[in-house]
mmCIF file of C-alpha atoms and ligand atoms in Angstrom:
data_model
loop_
_atom_site.group_PDB
_atom_site.id
_atom_site.type_symbol
_atom_site.label_atom_id
_atom_site.label_comp_id
_atom_site.label_asym_id
_atom_site.label_seq_id
_atom_site.Cartn_x
_atom_site.Cartn_y
_atom_site.Cartn_z
ATOM 1 C CA MET A 6 111.920 93.525 99.228
ATOM 2 C CA SER A 7 108.439 94.008 100.631
ATOM 3 C CA LEU A 8 107.388 92.947 104.111
ATOM 4 C CA PRO A 9 105.533 89.883 102.734
ATOM 5 C CA ALA A 10 108.694 88.840 100.873
ATOM 6 C CA ILE A 11 110.702 89.083 104.112
ATOM 7 C CA LEU A 12 108.123 86.922 105.893
ATOM 8 C CA ASN A 13 108.358 84.395 103.067
ATOM 9 C CA ALA A 14 112.133 84.312 103.435
ATOM 10 C CA PHE A 15 111.597 83.229 107.037
ATOM 11 C CA GLY A 16 109.094 80.593 105.957
ATOM 12 C CA LEU A 17 106.062 82.523 107.218
ATOM 13 C CA GLU A 18 102.814 82.969 105.276
ATOM 14 C CA PRO A 19 102.088 86.756 105.280
ATOM 15 C CA GLY A 20 98.288 86.259 105.195
ATOM 16 C CA GLU A 21 98.444 84.486 108.552
ATOM 17 C CA TYR A 22 99.880 87.415 110.510
ATOM 18 C CA GLN A 23 98.781 90.819 111.646
ATOM 19 C CA CYS A 24 101.792 93.118 111.428
ATOM 20 C CA ASP A 25 102.093 96.073 113.861
ATOM 21 C CA ARG A 26 104.999 98.459 114.126
ATOM 22 C CA ILE A 27 106.519 98.953 117.606
ATOM 23 C CA THR A 28 107.888 102.485 117.887
ATOM 24 C CA THR A 29 109.641 102.546 121.276
ATOM 25 C CA GLY A 30 113.161 101.914 119.878
ATOM 26 C CA HIS A 31 115.095 104.821 118.386
ATOM 27 C CA ILE A 32 117.314 102.866 115.977
ATOM 28 C CA ASN A 33 115.840 99.780 114.292
ATOM 29 C CA PHE A 34 112.403 99.157 112.746
ATOM 30 C CA THR A 35 110.537 96.608 114.803
ATOM 31 C CA TYR A 36 107.286 94.798 114.048
ATOM 32 C CA LYS A 37 105.150 92.423 116.029
ATOM 33 C CA LEU A 38 103.697 89.597 113.938
ATOM 34 C CA THR A 39 100.565 88.271 115.585
ATOM 35 C CA GLY A 40 99.286 84.881 114.491
ATOM 36 C CA ALA A 41 98.781 81.370 115.804
ATOM 37 C CA LYS A 42 102.367 81.754 116.944
ATOM 38 C CA SER A 43 103.690 85.318 117.317
ATOM 39 C CA PHE A 44 107.066 86.776 116.418
ATOM 40 C CA ILE A 45 109.161 89.921 116.537
ATOM 41 C CA LEU A 46 110.513 90.947 113.127
ATOM 42 C CA GLN A 47 113.218 93.567 113.023
ATOM 43 C CA ARG A 48 115.102 95.513 110.395
ATOM 44 C CA ILE A 49 118.570 96.368 111.681
ATOM 45 C CA ASN A 50 119.717 99.925 111.032
ATOM 46 C CA LYS A 51 122.828 99.242 108.951
ATOM 47 C CA ASN A 52 123.951 102.869 109.233
ATOM 48 C CA VAL A 53 124.292 102.349 112.992
ATOM 49 C CA PHE A 54 125.344 98.677 113.023
ATOM 50 C CA ARG A 55 127.849 98.733 110.188
ATOM 51 C CA GLN A 56 128.787 95.085 110.647
ATOM 52 C CA PRO A 57 125.471 93.434 111.450
ATOM 53 C CA GLU A 58 127.040 89.956 111.333
ATOM 54 C CA ARG A 59 128.765 90.875 114.574
ATOM 55 C CA VAL A 60 125.374 91.415 116.193
ATOM 56 C CA ALA A 61 124.208 87.965 115.125
ATOM 57 C CA ASN A 62 127.515 86.302 116.087
ATOM 58 C CA ASN A 63 127.575 87.764 119.578
ATOM 59 C CA ILE A 64 124.000 86.712 120.267
ATOM 60 C CA ARG A 65 124.663 83.214 118.967
ATOM 61 C CA MET A 66 127.806 82.815 121.089
ATOM 62 C CA ALA A 67 125.946 83.997 124.177
ATOM 63 C CA ALA A 68 123.030 81.665 123.430
ATOM 64 C CA ASP A 69 125.405 78.700 123.070
ATOM 65 C CA TYR A 70 127.237 79.507 126.283
ATOM 66 C CA LEU A 71 124.027 80.029 128.252
ATOM 67 C CA SER A 72 122.395 76.853 126.990
ATOM 68 C CA ARG A 73 125.469 74.847 128.012
ATOM 69 C CA HIS A 74 125.911 76.392 131.468
ATOM 70 C CA TYR A 75 122.398 77.574 132.359
ATOM 71 C CA PRO A 76 119.993 75.418 130.340
ATOM 72 C CA ASP A 77 116.928 76.752 132.179
ATOM 73 C CA TYR A 78 117.756 80.410 131.547
ATOM 74 C CA LEU A 79 115.285 82.117 129.196
ATOM 75 C CA PHE A 80 117.206 83.806 126.385
ATOM 76 C CA THR A 81 115.910 84.643 122.919
ATOM 77 C CA SER A 82 118.090 84.353 119.851
ATOM 78 C CA GLY A 83 117.345 84.722 116.162
ATOM 79 C CA ILE A 84 115.293 82.157 114.251
ATOM 80 C CA ALA A 85 116.999 80.936 111.086
ATOM 81 C CA ALA A 86 115.495 81.860 107.718
ATOM 82 C CA VAL A 87 114.629 79.266 105.072
ATOM 83 C CA ASN A 88 118.173 79.532 103.688
ATOM 84 C CA GLY A 89 119.608 78.670 107.127
ATOM 85 C CA LYS A 90 120.942 82.166 107.837
ATOM 86 C CA GLU A 91 119.808 84.327 110.744
ATOM 87 C CA MET A 92 119.655 87.476 108.674
ATOM 88 C CA VAL A 93 117.847 88.174 105.431
ATOM 89 C CA TYR A 94 119.092 91.170 103.451
ATOM 90 C CA ASP A 95 116.607 93.321 101.531
ATOM 91 C CA GLU A 96 117.563 95.024 98.245
ATOM 92 C CA ASP A 97 118.619 98.172 100.090
ATOM 93 C CA GLY A 98 121.154 96.123 102.057
ATOM 94 C CA PHE A 99 119.254 96.196 105.366
ATOM 95 C CA PRO A 100 119.376 92.946 107.337
ATOM 96 C CA TRP A 101 116.167 91.560 108.860
ATOM 97 C CA ARG A 102 115.852 88.987 111.617
ATOM 98 C CA LEU A 103 113.118 87.128 113.410
ATOM 99 C CA PHE A 104 112.727 86.416 117.118
ATOM 100 C CA PRO A 105 110.163 84.379 118.999
ATOM 101 C CA TYR A 106 107.576 86.525 120.788
ATOM 102 C CA ILE A 107 107.392 85.610 124.467
ATOM 103 C CA THR A 108 103.715 85.386 125.319
ATOM 104 C CA ASN A 109 102.060 86.664 128.481
ATOM 105 C CA THR A 110 104.638 89.432 128.894
ATOM 106 C CA PHE A 111 104.673 93.233 128.822
ATOM 107 C CA THR A 112 107.227 96.062 128.887
ATOM 108 C CA VAL A 113 107.115 99.350 130.796
ATOM 109 C CA ASP A 114 108.576 102.745 129.848
ATOM 110 C CA LYS A 115 108.908 103.904 133.436
ATOM 111 C CA VAL A 116 109.199 102.164 136.776
ATOM 112 C CA ASP A 117 106.158 102.360 139.051
ATOM 113 C CA THR A 118 107.194 100.316 142.081
ATOM 114 C CA GLU A 119 110.240 99.223 144.076
ATOM 115 C CA GLN A 120 109.385 95.611 143.204
ATOM 116 C CA GLU A 121 109.629 96.432 139.490
ATOM 117 C CA ALA A 122 112.993 98.142 139.969
ATOM 118 C CA PHE A 123 114.362 95.261 142.043
ATOM 119 C CA SER A 124 113.117 92.608 139.635
ATOM 120 C CA ALA A 125 114.308 94.329 136.437
ATOM 121 C CA ALA A 126 117.752 95.056 137.930
ATOM 122 C CA THR A 127 118.071 91.467 139.114
ATOM 123 C CA GLY A 128 117.102 90.334 135.612
ATOM 124 C CA PHE A 129 119.647 92.485 133.772
ATOM 125 C CA GLY A 130 122.281 91.516 136.349
ATOM 126 C CA GLN A 131 121.534 87.826 135.969
ATOM 127 C CA LEU A 132 122.303 87.913 132.245
ATOM 128 C CA THR A 133 125.767 89.374 132.787
ATOM 129 C CA ALA A 134 126.478 87.299 135.906
ATOM 130 C CA HIS A 135 125.778 84.183 133.826
ATOM 131 C CA LEU A 136 128.093 85.455 131.062
ATOM 132 C CA TRP A 137 130.779 86.745 133.468
ATOM 133 C CA ASN A 138 133.165 83.837 132.883
ATOM 134 C CA SER A 139 132.537 83.474 129.161
ATOM 135 C CA ASP A 140 135.471 84.407 126.936
ATOM 136 C CA VAL A 141 134.888 88.130 126.354
ATOM 137 C CA SER A 142 137.705 88.310 123.781
ATOM 138 C CA ARG A 143 135.566 86.299 121.357
ATOM 139 C CA PHE A 144 132.828 88.937 121.383
ATOM 140 C CA GLN A 145 133.207 91.877 119.027
ATOM 141 C CA GLU A 146 132.031 95.437 119.439
ATOM 142 C CA THR A 147 128.938 96.006 117.295
ATOM 143 C CA ILE A 148 129.400 99.777 117.635
ATOM 144 C CA PRO A 149 133.049 100.652 118.327
ATOM 145 C CA HIS A 150 133.641 102.784 121.460
ATOM 146 C CA PHE A 151 129.894 102.854 122.081
ATOM 147 C CA HIS A 152 130.008 104.112 125.685
ATOM 148 C CA ASP A 153 133.376 105.858 125.514
ATOM 149 C CA LEU A 154 132.520 109.080 127.333
ATOM 150 C CA ALA A 155 135.606 110.945 126.076
ATOM 151 C CA LEU A 156 134.740 110.131 122.466
ATOM 152 C CA ARG A 157 131.098 111.160 122.979
ATOM 153 C CA TYR A 158 132.251 114.462 124.425
ATOM 154 C CA ASP A 159 134.452 115.032 121.363
ATOM 155 C CA GLN A 160 131.516 114.212 119.084
ATOM 156 C CA PHE A 161 129.450 116.777 120.987
ATOM 157 C CA THR A 162 132.093 119.501 120.484
ATOM 158 C CA ALA A 163 132.398 118.584 116.784
ATOM 159 C CA ALA A 164 128.617 118.895 116.416
ATOM 160 C CA LEU A 165 128.821 122.288 118.080
ATOM 161 C CA GLN A 166 131.319 123.482 115.465
ATOM 162 C CA ASN A 167 129.038 122.501 112.589
ATOM 163 C CA ALA A 168 125.649 123.480 114.009
ATOM 164 C CA THR A 169 123.446 126.275 112.675
ATOM 165 C CA GLN A 170 123.159 129.463 114.738
ATOM 166 C CA GLU A 171 119.487 128.744 115.263
ATOM 167 C CA ARG A 172 120.035 125.298 116.751
ATOM 168 C CA LYS A 173 122.919 126.552 118.894
ATOM 169 C CA GLN A 174 120.674 129.315 120.230
ATOM 170 C CA ASN A 175 117.820 126.893 120.969
ATOM 171 C CA ALA A 176 120.237 124.573 122.759
ATOM 172 C CA LYS A 177 122.084 127.309 124.673
ATOM 173 C CA TRP A 178 121.232 126.050 128.163
ATOM 174 C CA ALA A 179 121.926 122.428 127.247
ATOM 175 C CA ILE A 180 125.284 123.300 125.666
ATOM 176 C CA GLU A 181 126.348 125.195 128.790
ATOM 177 C CA GLN A 182 125.330 122.289 131.000
ATOM 178 C CA CYS A 183 127.109 119.709 128.831
ATOM 179 C CA THR A 184 130.271 121.794 128.920
ATOM 180 C CA ALA A 185 130.090 122.401 132.679
ATOM 181 C CA GLN A 186 129.893 118.643 133.377
ATOM 182 C CA HIS A 187 133.164 117.903 131.570
ATOM 183 C CA HIS A 188 134.738 116.865 134.896
ATOM 184 C CA LEU A 189 132.823 113.595 134.481
ATOM 185 C CA VAL A 190 134.944 112.853 131.396
ATOM 186 C CA ASN A 191 138.094 113.251 133.516
ATOM 187 C CA HIS A 192 136.709 110.924 136.180
ATOM 188 C CA TYR A 193 135.825 108.410 133.458
ATOM 189 C CA ASN A 194 139.279 108.564 131.871
ATOM 190 C CA ASN A 195 140.972 108.118 135.249
ATOM 191 C CA LEU A 196 138.745 105.207 136.188
ATOM 192 C CA ILE A 197 139.369 103.366 132.911
ATOM 193 C CA ARG A 198 143.119 104.041 133.003
ATOM 194 C CA SER A 199 143.361 102.847 136.622
ATOM 195 C CA GLY A 200 142.484 99.343 135.432
ATOM 196 C CA GLU A 201 140.001 98.952 138.264
ATOM 197 C CA LEU A 202 137.245 97.803 135.913
ATOM 198 C CA THR A 203 137.483 94.704 133.743
ATOM 199 C CA LEU A 204 135.814 94.017 130.417
ATOM 200 C CA HIS A 205 133.028 91.461 130.341
ATOM 201 C CA VAL A 206 130.102 90.714 128.095
ATOM 202 C CA MET A 207 127.523 93.361 128.994
ATOM 203 C CA HIS A 208 124.078 94.190 127.639
ATOM 204 C CA ASN A 209 124.972 97.864 127.123
ATOM 205 C CA ASP A 210 121.379 99.060 126.614
ATOM 206 C CA THR A 211 119.622 98.295 129.896
ATOM 207 C CA LYS A 212 116.866 100.856 129.698
ATOM 208 C CA ILE A 213 113.737 99.805 131.494
ATOM 209 C CA ASN A 214 111.772 98.936 128.341
ATOM 210 C CA ASN A 215 114.390 96.381 127.298
ATOM 211 C CA ILE A 216 113.214 93.717 129.744
ATOM 212 C CA LEU A 217 110.023 91.660 129.607
ATOM 213 C CA PHE A 218 107.786 91.303 132.667
ATOM 214 C CA ASP A 219 105.555 88.285 133.133
ATOM 215 C CA ARG A 220 101.863 89.271 133.232
ATOM 216 C CA THR A 221 101.048 86.778 135.959
ATOM 217 C CA SER A 222 104.024 87.010 138.342
ATOM 218 C CA ARG A 223 104.810 90.689 137.440
ATOM 219 C CA LYS A 224 108.504 89.648 137.592
ATOM 220 C CA ALA A 225 111.128 90.460 134.951
ATOM 221 C CA ILE A 226 111.719 87.234 133.039
ATOM 222 C CA CYS A 227 113.615 87.964 129.824
ATOM 223 C CA VAL A 228 116.068 90.557 128.584
ATOM 224 C CA ILE A 229 115.529 91.851 125.033
ATOM 225 C CA ASP A 230 117.265 94.167 122.515
ATOM 226 C CA LEU A 231 120.590 92.354 122.380
ATOM 227 C CA ASP A 232 122.213 94.348 119.563
ATOM 228 C CA THR A 233 124.850 95.749 121.881
ATOM 229 C CA LEU A 234 125.539 92.533 123.788
ATOM 230 C CA MET A 235 129.308 92.968 123.599
ATOM 231 C CA PRO A 236 132.373 93.793 125.710
ATOM 232 C CA GLY A 237 131.779 96.593 128.197
ATOM 233 C CA TYR A 238 132.121 97.645 131.843
ATOM 234 C CA PHE A 239 129.470 96.928 134.458
ATOM 235 C CA ILE A 240 129.018 100.680 135.034
ATOM 236 C CA TYR A 241 127.420 100.910 131.584
ATOM 237 C CA ASP A 242 124.611 98.518 132.502
ATOM 238 C CA LEU A 243 124.177 99.739 136.056
ATOM 239 C CA GLY A 244 124.300 103.369 134.912
ATOM 240 C CA ASP A 245 121.689 102.964 132.195
ATOM 241 C CA MET A 246 119.365 101.364 134.727
ATOM 242 C CA ILE A 247 119.832 104.259 137.119
ATOM 243 C CA ARG A 248 119.202 106.647 134.218
ATOM 244 C CA THR A 249 115.944 105.007 133.177
ATOM 245 C CA PHE A 250 114.555 103.686 136.494
ATOM 246 C CA VAL A 251 114.850 106.438 139.097
ATOM 247 C CA SER A 252 112.720 109.133 137.441
ATOM 248 C CA PRO A 253 108.926 108.755 137.431
ATOM 249 C CA VAL A 254 108.928 109.938 133.784
ATOM 250 C CA SER A 255 110.894 108.764 130.738
ATOM 251 C CA GLU A 256 113.516 110.586 128.675
ATOM 252 C CA GLU A 257 110.669 111.792 126.402
ATOM 253 C CA GLU A 258 109.011 113.961 129.085
ATOM 254 C CA ASN A 259 109.024 117.672 128.219
ATOM 255 C CA ASP A 260 107.737 118.918 131.583
ATOM 256 C CA PHE A 261 111.105 118.904 133.323
ATOM 257 C CA THR A 262 109.586 119.584 136.754
ATOM 258 C CA ARG A 263 108.440 115.965 136.587
ATOM 259 C CA VAL A 264 111.990 114.626 136.090
ATOM 260 C CA LEU A 265 112.890 113.546 139.633
ATOM 261 C CA PHE A 266 115.171 111.297 141.656
ATOM 262 C CA ARG A 267 113.329 108.645 143.688
ATOM 263 C CA ARG A 268 115.625 107.305 146.381
ATOM 264 C CA ASN A 269 113.488 104.259 147.182
ATOM 265 C CA ILE A 270 113.609 103.169 143.526
ATOM 266 C CA TYR A 271 117.372 103.778 143.379
ATOM 267 C CA GLU A 272 117.930 101.655 146.469
ATOM 268 C CA ALA A 273 115.695 98.868 145.186
ATOM 269 C CA LEU A 274 117.530 98.750 141.870
ATOM 270 C CA ILE A 275 120.964 98.693 143.528
ATOM 271 C CA GLU A 276 119.825 95.908 145.832
ATOM 272 C CA GLY A 277 118.392 93.960 142.902
ATOM 273 C CA TYR A 278 121.489 94.394 140.755
ATOM 274 C CA PHE A 279 123.850 93.287 143.508
ATOM 275 C CA THR A 280 121.599 90.298 144.276
ATOM 276 C CA SER A 281 122.659 88.815 140.949
ATOM 277 C CA MET A 282 125.951 90.650 140.243
ATOM 278 C CA GLY A 283 127.257 91.073 143.805
ATOM 279 C CA ASN A 284 129.696 88.173 143.649
ATOM 280 C CA CYS A 285 131.264 89.470 140.427
ATOM 281 C CA LEU A 286 132.135 92.897 141.843
ATOM 282 C CA THR A 287 134.569 94.161 144.489
ATOM 283 C CA PRO A 288 133.489 96.698 147.146
ATOM 284 C CA GLU A 289 135.558 99.366 145.317
ATOM 285 C CA GLN A 290 133.762 98.624 142.076
ATOM 286 C CA LYS A 291 130.378 98.724 143.797
ATOM 287 C CA SER A 292 131.207 102.149 145.203
ATOM 288 C CA GLN A 293 131.190 103.488 141.606
ATOM 289 C CA ALA A 294 127.382 103.098 141.472
ATOM 290 C CA PRO A 295 126.584 106.848 141.710
ATOM 291 C CA PHE A 296 129.202 107.637 139.057
ATOM 292 C CA ALA A 297 127.692 104.941 136.823
ATOM 293 C CA GLY A 298 124.387 106.817 136.971
ATOM 294 C CA TYR A 299 126.014 110.178 136.295
ATOM 295 C CA MET A 300 128.083 108.963 133.352
ATOM 296 C CA MET A 301 125.282 107.159 131.517
ATOM 297 C CA THR A 302 122.861 110.034 132.017
ATOM 298 C CA TYR A 303 125.523 112.464 130.844
ATOM 299 C CA ILE A 304 126.487 110.350 127.826
ATOM 300 C CA MET A 305 122.863 110.263 126.684
ATOM 301 C CA ALA A 306 122.555 114.026 127.137
ATOM 302 C CA LEU A 307 125.690 114.518 125.031
ATOM 303 C CA ARG A 308 124.423 112.126 122.357
ATOM 304 C CA PHE A 309 120.917 113.627 122.149
ATOM 305 C CA ILE A 310 122.230 117.205 122.065
ATOM 306 C CA ALA A 311 124.906 116.319 119.488
ATOM 307 C CA ASP A 312 122.221 114.747 117.311
ATOM 308 C CA TYR A 313 120.048 117.850 117.645
ATOM 309 C CA LEU A 314 123.020 120.048 116.655
ATOM 310 C CA ASN A 315 123.785 117.713 113.734
ATOM 311 C CA GLY A 316 120.249 118.111 112.379
ATOM 312 C CA ASP A 317 118.674 114.916 113.827
ATOM 313 C CA VAL A 318 120.518 112.330 111.771
ATOM 314 C CA TYR A 319 120.849 109.436 114.249
ATOM 315 C CA TYR A 320 117.826 108.910 116.489
ATOM 316 C CA GLN A 321 114.346 108.524 115.086
ATOM 317 C CA THR A 322 112.304 111.597 115.974
ATOM 318 C CA TYR A 323 108.567 112.167 115.669
ATOM 319 C CA TYR A 324 108.451 115.966 116.129
ATOM 320 C CA ALA A 325 110.853 118.882 115.585
ATOM 321 C CA GLY A 326 113.111 119.503 118.555
ATOM 322 C CA GLN A 327 112.569 116.054 120.102
ATOM 323 C CA ASN A 328 116.283 115.378 120.546
ATOM 324 C CA LEU A 329 116.695 118.726 122.285
ATOM 325 C CA ILE A 330 113.876 117.835 124.694
ATOM 326 C CA ARG A 331 115.456 114.433 125.364
ATOM 327 C CA GLY A 332 118.843 115.989 126.011
ATOM 328 C CA GLN A 333 117.441 118.694 128.299
ATOM 329 C CA ASN A 334 115.452 116.059 130.156
ATOM 330 C CA GLN A 335 118.646 114.048 130.746
ATOM 331 C CA LEU A 336 120.529 117.114 131.989
ATOM 332 C CA HIS A 337 117.791 117.812 134.544
ATOM 333 C CA LEU A 338 118.026 114.195 135.621
ATOM 334 C CA LEU A 339 121.809 114.436 135.916
ATOM 335 C CA ASN A 340 121.523 117.513 138.157
ATOM 336 C CA ASN A 341 118.994 115.711 140.344
ATOM 337 C CA LEU A 342 121.164 112.598 140.589
ATOM 338 C CA GLN A 343 124.177 114.641 141.623
ATOM 339 C CA ALA A 344 122.176 116.617 144.204
ATOM 340 C CA ALA A 345 120.933 113.363 145.735
ATOM 341 C CA LEU A 346 124.002 111.141 145.564
ATOM 342 C CA ASN A 347 127.071 113.404 145.849
HETATM 343 C C1 GN1 B 540 119.020 103.723 121.610
HETATM 344 O O1 GN1 B 540 117.846 100.712 120.499
HETATM 345 P P1 GN1 B 540 117.276 101.696 121.455
HETATM 346 O O2 GN1 B 540 116.347 102.667 120.860
HETATM 347 O O3 GN1 B 540 116.711 100.994 122.658
HETATM 348 C C2 GN1 B 540 120.526 103.723 121.741
HETATM 349 C C3 GN1 B 540 120.906 103.596 123.215
HETATM 350 C C4 GN1 B 540 120.259 104.703 124.007
HETATM 351 C C5 GN1 B 540 118.759 104.713 123.780
HETATM 352 C C6 GN1 B 540 118.128 105.894 124.444
HETATM 353 C C7 GN1 B 540 122.386 101.621 119.236
HETATM 354 O O4 GN1 B 540 118.521 102.504 122.076
HETATM 355 O O5 GN1 B 540 122.296 103.693 123.342
HETATM 356 O O6 GN1 B 540 120.519 104.553 125.367
HETATM 357 O O7 GN1 B 540 118.455 104.771 122.369
HETATM 358 N N1 GN1 B 540 121.058 102.609 120.960
HETATM 359 C C8 GN1 B 540 121.981 102.825 119.999
HETATM 360 O O8 GN1 B 540 116.731 105.709 124.487
HETATM 361 O O9 GN1 B 540 122.452 103.920 119.758
HETATM 362 MG MG1 MG B 541 119.090 99.096 121.521
#
């Protein structure tokens, strides 16, 4: 099915829209449709989301809950196609869905100010604070064991077994670092087994470019990329914010001397997150904040390096060695986090 045919399936006239690809995501194909009214059109990667109906169900359940309990909360959910369904399948079996485009907004790939960090963290926290008392057992995992650090470590060691000599040699430093940080897996296992954390509906992909800022107020106003809105622990959301907020450069930066820890940004994000999530968490849980940052930075290093060793089969890459750069970048960040917060 061509792009115009997909637009038709959603009741849109292709000639009335300019279609531009957005390349910041690593998994799905995303397009902005600009017209009298604008939309976001997305093809879900069915090799990653093997049961895409779960994605749509979770988002619909959250939308229903939020509209009942927080009617003024801005939350985007899929727009139904002409046939009444939220997803249109193309002939290759890929599901497509349509979202409203929120006008007068922008995203950022790195945090510039404390105000941005505070506002984005408050925004991500508000979503999960609002959903805290929803029935998490009704939400299904869209990617099983997504942030299970022990499983990700095992996937890294499996990738190591199958990798070519050349890739192993190129990744030598990163492999040593990933192995040396294994103590974080033990901490993770102990924390989960202790029962100190409880499952709630979490966003699970809170990187800084997954929240929309209002052009006028410069405040974060709407969370996006809800594919992994599913059961999780708060450390996943808090940790991914730490991972993507505190450095002045993104995970794509290949000059690792620029990967830094900014304490003022860290403190602003913690303050912002606890402004909305504070009442949901105990002091003991809050004290896991540094570990949250370590574990999510480490898990991304493991995943990027495993993908490099596997021959770049998961994340979209635009140049050879990009996953290795991403993984090395994350390992530098992890070292800097530990030096600053231990
Ligand atoms: C992927 O969907 P996207 O590109 O924002 C990944 C996240 C990673 C992120 C790293 C389903 O997110 O877990 O944190 O890349 N999503 C999936 O940039 O694997
Ligand atoms: Mg995502």
